[in-house]
């Protein structure tokens, strides 16, 4: 363990991982989403893709944890249950793809998904039909495959909730809770596959505190009256991270 810690502290680019973890937590705190969309395109330029996802899920457990009790209280439990169960059933398919993917392809896919999500959010494209239980189940399944393969489960869920009739408070609560439970399932999947340990685990623990501080700071400054401003700040940061990752993947 001491040798692993020394190696982690000597890792080139550790400072960027710490800063990116804090910024990703900050955006998650005031926008309710964006951690993976911001963190993974940068992290995949510094460390192995599987490591990057491991670091993400380890650090992301602590960051939103203080908000989970309130989120469970404010959210819609039936929708949350459907999403979580469907994701759990589909997640192994995504993990199989992640463990087999070429690092260069991972960088490209993560950056493209992040940019595509950003474009959808900014252009106002929405699911226009009724949000029924089968639709929620299907969304959870898609999120499970996408989250397992690329570490980004949020886009399908966020797009679904933008079409729902739930108030903003419920949408933010369910999104926060879902992403937390997704991280728990990912940790279980990585542990079962023997991928949870070593340098990636140490790095995840090292950036956990900066990510937690970012979440707390973002939550502290959140004010519903300025929700649009927070959203556009999140868009700008996601764009910068994604374009950076895309440039690195194509270089």
PDB file of C-alpha atoms in Angstrom:
ATOM      1  CA  UNK A   1       0.000   0.000   0.000  1.00  0.00           C
ATOM      2  CA  UNK A   2       2.756   2.575   0.808  1.00  0.00           C
ATOM      3  CA  UNK A   3       4.387   1.841  -2.566  1.00  0.00           C
ATOM      4  CA  UNK A   4       1.058   2.270  -4.357  1.00  0.00           C
ATOM      5  CA  UNK A   5       0.435   5.545  -2.560  1.00  0.00           C
ATOM      6  CA  UNK A   6       3.900   6.816  -3.469  1.00  0.00           C
ATOM      7  CA  UNK A   7       3.359   5.826  -7.103  1.00  0.00           C
ATOM      8  CA  UNK A   8      -0.037   7.534  -7.124  1.00  0.00           C
ATOM      9  CA  UNK A   9       1.375  10.747  -5.639  1.00  0.00           C
ATOM     10  CA  UNK A  10       4.129  10.696  -8.278  1.00  0.00           C
ATOM     11  CA  UNK A  11       1.704  10.171 -11.161  1.00  0.00           C
ATOM     12  CA  UNK A  12       2.181  12.755 -13.933  1.00  0.00           C
ATOM     13  CA  UNK A  13      -1.067  14.671 -14.258  1.00  0.00           C
ATOM     14  CA  UNK A  14      -2.295  13.988 -10.706  1.00  0.00           C
ATOM     15  CA  UNK A  15      -2.831  17.710 -10.213  1.00  0.00           C
ATOM     16  CA  UNK A  16      -5.151  17.806 -13.225  1.00  0.00           C
ATOM     17  CA  UNK A  17      -7.108  14.849 -11.824  1.00  0.00           C
ATOM     18  CA  UNK A  18      -7.544  16.677  -8.519  1.00  0.00           C
ATOM     19  CA  UNK A  19      -8.663  19.930 -10.161  1.00  0.00           C
ATOM     20  CA  UNK A  20     -11.008  18.125 -12.545  1.00  0.00           C
ATOM     21  CA  UNK A  21     -12.519  16.117  -9.673  1.00  0.00           C
ATOM     22  CA  UNK A  22     -13.228  19.340  -7.778  1.00  0.00           C
ATOM     23  CA  UNK A  23     -14.764  21.096 -10.802  1.00  0.00           C
ATOM     24  CA  UNK A  24     -16.870  18.027 -11.654  1.00  0.00           C
ATOM     25  CA  UNK A  25     -18.140  17.953  -8.069  1.00  0.00           C
ATOM     26  CA  UNK A  26     -18.871  21.669  -8.153  1.00  0.00           C
ATOM     27  CA  UNK A  27     -21.025  21.291 -11.268  1.00  0.00           C
ATOM     28  CA  UNK A  28     -22.765  18.220  -9.828  1.00  0.00           C
ATOM     29  CA  UNK A  29     -23.504  20.216  -6.678  1.00  0.00           C
ATOM     30  CA  UNK A  30     -25.273  23.109  -8.385  1.00  0.00           C
ATOM     31  CA  UNK A  31     -26.593  21.431 -11.549  1.00  0.00           C
ATOM     32  CA  UNK A  32     -27.358  17.893 -10.334  1.00  0.00           C
ATOM     33  CA  UNK A  33     -25.416  16.248 -13.196  1.00  0.00           C
ATOM     34  CA  UNK A  34     -22.203  16.482 -15.192  1.00  0.00           C
ATOM     35  CA  UNK A  35     -19.612  14.613 -13.108  1.00  0.00           C
ATOM     36  CA  UNK A  36     -18.778  11.943 -15.679  1.00  0.00           C
ATOM     37  CA  UNK A  37     -19.227  14.284 -18.658  1.00  0.00           C
ATOM     38  CA  UNK A  38     -16.559  16.573 -17.178  1.00  0.00           C
ATOM     39  CA  UNK A  39     -14.214  14.117 -15.452  1.00  0.00           C
ATOM     40  CA  UNK A  40     -13.840  11.239 -17.918  1.00  0.00           C
ATOM     41  CA  UNK A  41     -12.682  13.145 -21.045  1.00  0.00           C
ATOM     42  CA  UNK A  42      -9.853  14.655 -18.968  1.00  0.00           C
ATOM     43  CA  UNK A  43      -9.025  11.582 -16.872  1.00  0.00           C
ATOM     44  CA  UNK A  44      -8.824   9.318 -19.945  1.00  0.00           C
ATOM     45  CA  UNK A  45      -5.994  11.521 -21.237  1.00  0.00           C
ATOM     46  CA  UNK A  46      -3.972  10.833 -18.081  1.00  0.00           C
ATOM     47  CA  UNK A  47      -4.706   7.245 -17.068  1.00  0.00           C
ATOM     48  CA  UNK A  48      -6.039   3.988 -18.521  1.00  0.00           C
ATOM     49  CA  UNK A  49      -9.789   4.035 -19.371  1.00  0.00           C
ATOM     50  CA  UNK A  50     -10.713   1.318 -16.866  1.00  0.00           C
ATOM     51  CA  UNK A  51      -8.703   3.183 -14.236  1.00  0.00           C
ATOM     52  CA  UNK A  52     -10.482   6.417 -15.152  1.00  0.00           C
ATOM     53  CA  UNK A  53     -13.888   4.818 -14.612  1.00  0.00           C
ATOM     54  CA  UNK A  54     -12.693   3.215 -11.372  1.00  0.00           C
ATOM     55  CA  UNK A  55     -11.475   6.571 -10.065  1.00  0.00           C
ATOM     56  CA  UNK A  56     -14.787   8.147 -11.056  1.00  0.00           C
ATOM     57  CA  UNK A  57     -16.997   5.647  -9.256  1.00  0.00           C
ATOM     58  CA  UNK A  58     -14.832   5.606  -6.119  1.00  0.00           C
ATOM     59  CA  UNK A  59     -14.660   9.397  -5.774  1.00  0.00           C
ATOM     60  CA  UNK A  60     -18.282   9.880  -6.792  1.00  0.00           C
ATOM     61  CA  UNK A  61     -19.628   7.869  -3.872  1.00  0.00           C
ATOM     62  CA  UNK A  62     -18.570  10.424  -1.274  1.00  0.00           C
ATOM     63  CA  UNK A  63     -19.367  13.595  -3.217  1.00  0.00           C
ATOM     64  CA  UNK A  64     -23.162  13.309  -3.488  1.00  0.00           C
ATOM     65  CA  UNK A  65     -23.591  11.159  -0.361  1.00  0.00           C
ATOM     66  CA  UNK A  66     -24.596  14.069   1.923  1.00  0.00           C
ATOM     67  CA  UNK A  67     -27.416  14.959  -0.494  1.00  0.00           C
ATOM     68  CA  UNK A  68     -28.854  11.433  -0.817  1.00  0.00           C
ATOM     69  CA  UNK A  69     -31.197  11.414   2.246  1.00  0.00           C
ATOM     70  CA  UNK A  70     -32.903  14.595   1.072  1.00  0.00           C
ATOM     71  CA  UNK A  71     -32.918  13.416  -2.545  1.00  0.00           C
ATOM     72  CA  UNK A  72     -34.685  10.188  -1.559  1.00  0.00           C
ATOM     73  CA  UNK A  73     -37.239  12.214   0.358  1.00  0.00           C
ATOM     74  CA  UNK A  74     -37.860  14.675  -2.487  1.00  0.00           C
ATOM     75  CA  UNK A  75     -37.766  12.182  -5.358  1.00  0.00           C
ATOM     76  CA  UNK A  76     -40.188   9.789  -7.062  1.00  0.00           C
ATOM     77  CA  UNK A  77     -39.401   6.318  -5.592  1.00  0.00           C
ATOM     78  CA  UNK A  78     -41.219   4.203  -8.189  1.00  0.00           C
ATOM     79  CA  UNK A  79     -39.401   5.798 -11.121  1.00  0.00           C
ATOM     80  CA  UNK A  80     -36.121   5.501  -9.258  1.00  0.00           C
ATOM     81  CA  UNK A  81     -36.714   1.808  -8.544  1.00  0.00           C
ATOM     82  CA  UNK A  82     -37.489   1.080 -12.205  1.00  0.00           C
ATOM     83  CA  UNK A  83     -34.360   2.896 -13.388  1.00  0.00           C
ATOM     84  CA  UNK A  84     -32.076   1.196 -10.860  1.00  0.00           C
ATOM     85  CA  UNK A  85     -33.357  -2.347 -11.450  1.00  0.00           C
ATOM     86  CA  UNK A  86     -33.226  -1.982 -15.255  1.00  0.00           C
ATOM     87  CA  UNK A  87     -29.702  -0.589 -15.023  1.00  0.00           C
ATOM     88  CA  UNK A  88     -28.586  -3.474 -12.800  1.00  0.00           C
ATOM     89  CA  UNK A  89     -29.848  -5.993 -15.372  1.00  0.00           C
ATOM     90  CA  UNK A  90     -28.134  -4.290 -18.318  1.00  0.00           C
ATOM     91  CA  UNK A  91     -24.905  -3.224 -16.625  1.00  0.00           C
ATOM     92  CA  UNK A  92     -22.936  -6.471 -17.221  1.00  0.00           C
ATOM     93  CA  UNK A  93     -23.196  -5.956 -20.992  1.00  0.00           C
ATOM     94  CA  UNK A  94     -21.688  -2.502 -20.689  1.00  0.00           C
ATOM     95  CA  UNK A  95     -18.919  -3.661 -18.374  1.00  0.00           C
ATOM     96  CA  UNK A  96     -17.935  -6.424 -20.796  1.00  0.00           C
ATOM     97  CA  UNK A  97     -17.503  -3.784 -23.492  1.00  0.00           C
ATOM     98  CA  UNK A  98     -15.503  -1.491 -21.186  1.00  0.00           C
ATOM     99  CA  UNK A  99     -13.035  -4.211 -20.196  1.00  0.00           C
ATOM    100  CA  UNK A 100     -12.407  -5.047 -23.874  1.00  0.00           C
ATOM    101  CA  UNK A 101     -12.250  -1.539 -25.372  1.00  0.00           C
ATOM    102  CA  UNK A 102      -9.106   0.013 -26.847  1.00  0.00           C
ATOM    103  CA  UNK A 103      -8.016   3.099 -24.825  1.00  0.00           C
ATOM    104  CA  UNK A 104      -7.940   5.344 -27.895  1.00  0.00           C
ATOM    105  CA  UNK A 105     -11.471   4.327 -28.851  1.00  0.00           C
ATOM    106  CA  UNK A 106     -12.614   4.940 -25.275  1.00  0.00           C
ATOM    107  CA  UNK A 107     -11.269   8.504 -25.343  1.00  0.00           C
ATOM    108  CA  UNK A 108     -13.052   9.168 -28.604  1.00  0.00           C
ATOM    109  CA  UNK A 109     -16.354   7.590 -27.564  1.00  0.00           C
ATOM    110  CA  UNK A 110     -16.477   9.385 -24.205  1.00  0.00           C
ATOM    111  CA  UNK A 111     -15.756  12.770 -25.783  1.00  0.00           C
ATOM    112  CA  UNK A 112     -18.284  12.257 -28.583  1.00  0.00           C
ATOM    113  CA  UNK A 113     -21.000  11.140 -26.141  1.00  0.00           C
ATOM    114  CA  UNK A 114     -20.314  14.153 -23.932  1.00  0.00           C
ATOM    115  CA  UNK A 115     -20.503  16.558 -26.887  1.00  0.00           C
ATOM    116  CA  UNK A 116     -23.655  14.879 -28.227  1.00  0.00           C
ATOM    117  CA  UNK A 117     -25.307  15.168 -24.815  1.00  0.00           C
ATOM    118  CA  UNK A 118     -24.294  18.802 -24.620  1.00  0.00           C
ATOM    119  CA  UNK A 119     -25.741  19.496 -28.080  1.00  0.00           C
ATOM    120  CA  UNK A 120     -29.042  17.859 -27.137  1.00  0.00           C
ATOM    121  CA  UNK A 121     -29.277  19.858 -23.920  1.00  0.00           C
ATOM    122  CA  UNK A 122     -28.469  23.155 -25.601  1.00  0.00           C
ATOM    123  CA  UNK A 123     -30.737  22.700 -28.618  1.00  0.00           C
ATOM    124  CA  UNK A 124     -33.704  21.722 -26.498  1.00  0.00           C
ATOM    125  CA  UNK A 125     -34.351  18.340 -28.141  1.00  0.00           C
ATOM    126  CA  UNK A 126     -36.765  16.448 -25.927  1.00  0.00           C
ATOM    127  CA  UNK A 127     -38.573  13.104 -25.748  1.00  0.00           C
ATOM    128  CA  UNK A 128     -42.086  14.146 -26.758  1.00  0.00           C
ATOM    129  CA  UNK A 129     -44.232  11.143 -25.861  1.00  0.00           C
ATOM    130  CA  UNK A 130     -45.747  10.143 -22.547  1.00  0.00           C
ATOM    131  CA  UNK A 131     -43.275   8.930 -19.933  1.00  0.00           C
ATOM    132  CA  UNK A 132     -44.779   5.554 -19.060  1.00  0.00           C
ATOM    133  CA  UNK A 133     -43.289   2.806 -16.829  1.00  0.00           C
ATOM    134  CA  UNK A 134     -42.087   0.776 -19.878  1.00  0.00           C
ATOM    135  CA  UNK A 135     -40.272   3.877 -21.148  1.00  0.00           C
ATOM    136  CA  UNK A 136     -38.598   4.302 -17.754  1.00  0.00           C
ATOM    137  CA  UNK A 137     -37.555   0.623 -17.742  1.00  0.00           C
ATOM    138  CA  UNK A 138     -36.093   0.963 -21.248  1.00  0.00           C
ATOM    139  CA  UNK A 139     -34.254   4.131 -20.268  1.00  0.00           C
ATOM    140  CA  UNK A 140     -32.696   2.382 -17.282  1.00  0.00           C
ATOM    141  CA  UNK A 141     -31.525  -0.450 -19.531  1.00  0.00           C
ATOM    142  CA  UNK A 142     -29.950   1.918 -22.052  1.00  0.00           C
ATOM    143  CA  UNK A 143     -28.279   3.837 -19.224  1.00  0.00           C
ATOM    144  CA  UNK A 144     -26.913   0.566 -17.820  1.00  0.00           C
ATOM    145  CA  UNK A 145     -25.251  -0.407 -21.094  1.00  0.00           C
ATOM    146  CA  UNK A 146     -23.954   3.098 -21.775  1.00  0.00           C
ATOM    147  CA  UNK A 147     -22.809   3.597 -18.189  1.00  0.00           C
ATOM    148  CA  UNK A 148     -21.035   0.264 -18.041  1.00  0.00           C
ATOM    149  CA  UNK A 149     -19.284   0.725 -21.391  1.00  0.00           C
ATOM    150  CA  UNK A 150     -18.328   4.402 -21.099  1.00  0.00           C
ATOM    151  CA  UNK A 151     -18.969   5.398 -17.480  1.00  0.00           C
ATOM    152  CA  UNK A 152     -21.677   7.850 -18.582  1.00  0.00           C
ATOM    153  CA  UNK A 153     -25.150   6.621 -17.555  1.00  0.00           C
ATOM    154  CA  UNK A 154     -26.664  10.074 -17.129  1.00  0.00           C
ATOM    155  CA  UNK A 155     -27.635  11.214 -20.654  1.00  0.00           C
ATOM    156  CA  UNK A 156     -30.620   8.858 -21.222  1.00  0.00           C
ATOM    157  CA  UNK A 157     -31.959   9.495 -17.709  1.00  0.00           C
ATOM    158  CA  UNK A 158     -31.548  13.259 -17.909  1.00  0.00           C
ATOM    159  CA  UNK A 159     -33.245  13.420 -21.313  1.00  0.00           C
ATOM    160  CA  UNK A 160     -36.116  11.280 -20.039  1.00  0.00           C
ATOM    161  CA  UNK A 161     -36.719  13.518 -17.042  1.00  0.00           C
ATOM    162  CA  UNK A 162     -36.678  16.630 -19.166  1.00  0.00           C
ATOM    163  CA  UNK A 163     -39.789  15.227 -20.843  1.00  0.00           C
ATOM    164  CA  UNK A 164     -41.496  14.201 -17.618  1.00  0.00           C
ATOM    165  CA  UNK A 165     -44.184  16.103 -15.770  1.00  0.00           C
ATOM    166  CA  UNK A 166     -42.269  15.985 -12.495  1.00  0.00           C
ATOM    167  CA  UNK A 167     -41.313  19.340 -10.944  1.00  0.00           C
ATOM    168  CA  UNK A 168     -37.653  20.429 -11.092  1.00  0.00           C
ATOM    169  CA  UNK A 169     -37.116  19.473  -7.439  1.00  0.00           C
ATOM    170  CA  UNK A 170     -38.172  15.862  -8.077  1.00  0.00           C
ATOM    171  CA  UNK A 171     -36.138  15.603 -11.283  1.00  0.00           C
ATOM    172  CA  UNK A 172     -32.986  16.853  -9.568  1.00  0.00           C
ATOM    173  CA  UNK A 173     -33.573  14.506  -6.608  1.00  0.00           C
ATOM    174  CA  UNK A 174     -34.133  11.400  -8.730  1.00  0.00           C
ATOM    175  CA  UNK A 175     -31.158  12.161 -10.968  1.00  0.00           C
ATOM    176  CA  UNK A 176     -28.898  12.612  -7.956  1.00  0.00           C
ATOM    177  CA  UNK A 177     -30.136   9.393  -6.321  1.00  0.00           C
ATOM    178  CA  UNK A 178     -29.930   7.379  -9.534  1.00  0.00           C
ATOM    179  CA  UNK A 179     -26.330   8.375 -10.241  1.00  0.00           C
ATOM    180  CA  UNK A 180     -25.352   7.501  -6.662  1.00  0.00           C
ATOM    181  CA  UNK A 181     -26.901   4.026  -6.894  1.00  0.00           C
ATOM    182  CA  UNK A 182     -25.302   3.559 -10.307  1.00  0.00           C
ATOM    183  CA  UNK A 183     -21.887   4.135  -8.728  1.00  0.00           C
ATOM    184  CA  UNK A 184     -22.684   1.544  -6.045  1.00  0.00           C
ATOM    185  CA  UNK A 185     -23.610  -0.996  -8.737  1.00  0.00           C
ATOM    186  CA  UNK A 186     -20.463  -0.169 -10.732  1.00  0.00           C
ATOM    187  CA  UNK A 187     -18.298  -0.738  -7.654  1.00  0.00           C
ATOM    188  CA  UNK A 188     -19.956  -4.112  -7.130  1.00  0.00           C
ATOM    189  CA  UNK A 189     -19.415  -5.003 -10.798  1.00  0.00           C
ATOM    190  CA  UNK A 190     -15.753  -3.982 -10.704  1.00  0.00           C
ATOM    191  CA  UNK A 191     -15.203  -5.916  -7.459  1.00  0.00           C
ATOM    192  CA  UNK A 192     -16.859  -9.034  -8.934  1.00  0.00           C
ATOM    193  CA  UNK A 193     -14.624  -8.759 -12.018  1.00  0.00           C
ATOM    194  CA  UNK A 194     -11.505  -8.311  -9.889  1.00  0.00           C
ATOM    195  CA  UNK A 195     -10.919  -4.790 -11.242  1.00  0.00           C
ATOM    196  CA  UNK A 196     -11.393  -2.843  -8.009  1.00  0.00           C
ATOM    197  CA  UNK A 197      -7.996  -2.314  -6.449  1.00  0.00           C
ATOM    198  CA  UNK A 198      -4.424  -1.196  -6.998  1.00  0.00           C
ATOM    199  CA  UNK A 199      -3.431   2.225  -8.271  1.00  0.00           C
ATOM    200  CA  UNK A 200      -6.905   3.117  -9.559  1.00  0.00           C
ATOM    201  CA  UNK A 201      -8.457   2.609  -6.118  1.00  0.00           C
ATOM    202  CA  UNK A 202      -5.760   4.751  -4.480  1.00  0.00           C
ATOM    203  CA  UNK A 203      -6.287   7.517  -7.042  1.00  0.00           C
ATOM    204  CA  UNK A 204     -10.026   7.374  -6.449  1.00  0.00           C
ATOM    205  CA  UNK A 205      -9.493   7.825  -2.715  1.00  0.00           C
ATOM    206  CA  UNK A 206      -7.046  10.692  -3.311  1.00  0.00           C
ATOM    207  CA  UNK A 207      -9.502  12.691  -5.410  1.00  0.00           C
ATOM    208  CA  UNK A 208     -12.515  11.817  -3.269  1.00  0.00           C
ATOM    209  CA  UNK A 209     -12.011  14.754  -0.896  1.00  0.00           C
ATOM    210  CA  UNK A 210     -11.658  17.392  -3.652  1.00  0.00           C
ATOM    211  CA  UNK A 211     -14.771  15.999  -5.303  1.00  0.00           C
ATOM    212  CA  UNK A 212     -16.682  16.064  -2.008  1.00  0.00           C
ATOM    213  CA  UNK A 213     -15.610  19.664  -1.383  1.00  0.00           C
ATOM    214  CA  UNK A 214     -16.759  20.575  -4.880  1.00  0.00           C
ATOM    215  CA  UNK A 215     -20.153  18.966  -4.299  1.00  0.00           C
ATOM    216  CA  UNK A 216     -20.593  20.768  -1.001  1.00  0.00           C
ATOM    217  CA  UNK A 217     -19.567  24.104  -2.518  1.00  0.00           C
ATOM    218  CA  UNK A 218     -21.897  23.625  -5.481  1.00  0.00           C
ATOM    219  CA  UNK A 219     -24.785  22.682  -3.248  1.00  0.00           C
ATOM    220  CA  UNK A 220     -24.123  25.680  -1.010  1.00  0.00           C
ATOM    221  CA  UNK A 221     -24.289  28.186  -3.871  1.00  0.00           C
ATOM    222  CA  UNK A 222     -27.320  26.584  -5.543  1.00  0.00           C
ATOM    223  CA  UNK A 223     -30.294  28.910  -5.752  1.00  0.00           C
ATOM    224  CA  UNK A 224     -33.380  27.904  -7.796  1.00  0.00           C
ATOM    225  CA  UNK A 225     -33.740  31.490  -9.025  1.00  0.00           C
ATOM    226  CA  UNK A 226     -30.459  31.179 -10.931  1.00  0.00           C
ATOM    227  CA  UNK A 227     -31.003  27.671 -12.282  1.00  0.00           C
ATOM    228  CA  UNK A 228     -30.562  28.788 -15.910  1.00  0.00           C
ATOM    229  CA  UNK A 229     -27.232  30.425 -15.096  1.00  0.00           C
ATOM    230  CA  UNK A 230     -25.961  27.269 -13.391  1.00  0.00           C
ATOM    231  CA  UNK A 231     -27.036  25.216 -16.384  1.00  0.00           C
ATOM    232  CA  UNK A 232     -25.127  27.374 -18.854  1.00  0.00           C
ATOM    233  CA  UNK A 233     -22.020  27.332 -16.669  1.00  0.00           C
ATOM    234  CA  UNK A 234     -22.265  23.518 -16.630  1.00  0.00           C
ATOM    235  CA  UNK A 235     -22.618  23.495 -20.432  1.00  0.00           C
ATOM    236  CA  UNK A 236     -19.482  25.608 -20.831  1.00  0.00           C
ATOM    237  CA  UNK A 237     -17.387  23.380 -18.575  1.00  0.00           C
ATOM    238  CA  UNK A 238     -18.657  20.182 -20.222  1.00  0.00           C
ATOM    239  CA  UNK A 239     -17.825  21.626 -23.652  1.00  0.00           C
ATOM    240  CA  UNK A 240     -14.280  22.529 -22.614  1.00  0.00           C
ATOM    241  CA  UNK A 241     -13.635  19.067 -21.144  1.00  0.00           C
ATOM    242  CA  UNK A 242     -15.179  17.202 -24.097  1.00  0.00           C
ATOM    243  CA  UNK A 243     -13.337  19.200 -26.742  1.00  0.00           C
ATOM    244  CA  UNK A 244     -10.091  18.654 -24.876  1.00  0.00           C
ATOM    245  CA  UNK A 245     -10.732  14.891 -24.839  1.00  0.00           C
ATOM    246  CA  UNK A 246     -11.711  14.855 -28.507  1.00  0.00           C
ATOM    247  CA  UNK A 247      -8.570  16.717 -29.504  1.00  0.00           C
ATOM    248  CA  UNK A 248      -6.430  14.248 -27.545  1.00  0.00           C
ATOM    249  CA  UNK A 249      -8.206  11.250 -29.086  1.00  0.00           C
ATOM    250  CA  UNK A 250      -7.713  12.521 -32.625  1.00  0.00           C
ATOM    251  CA  UNK A 251      -4.110  13.685 -32.148  1.00  0.00           C
TER     252      UNK A 251
END
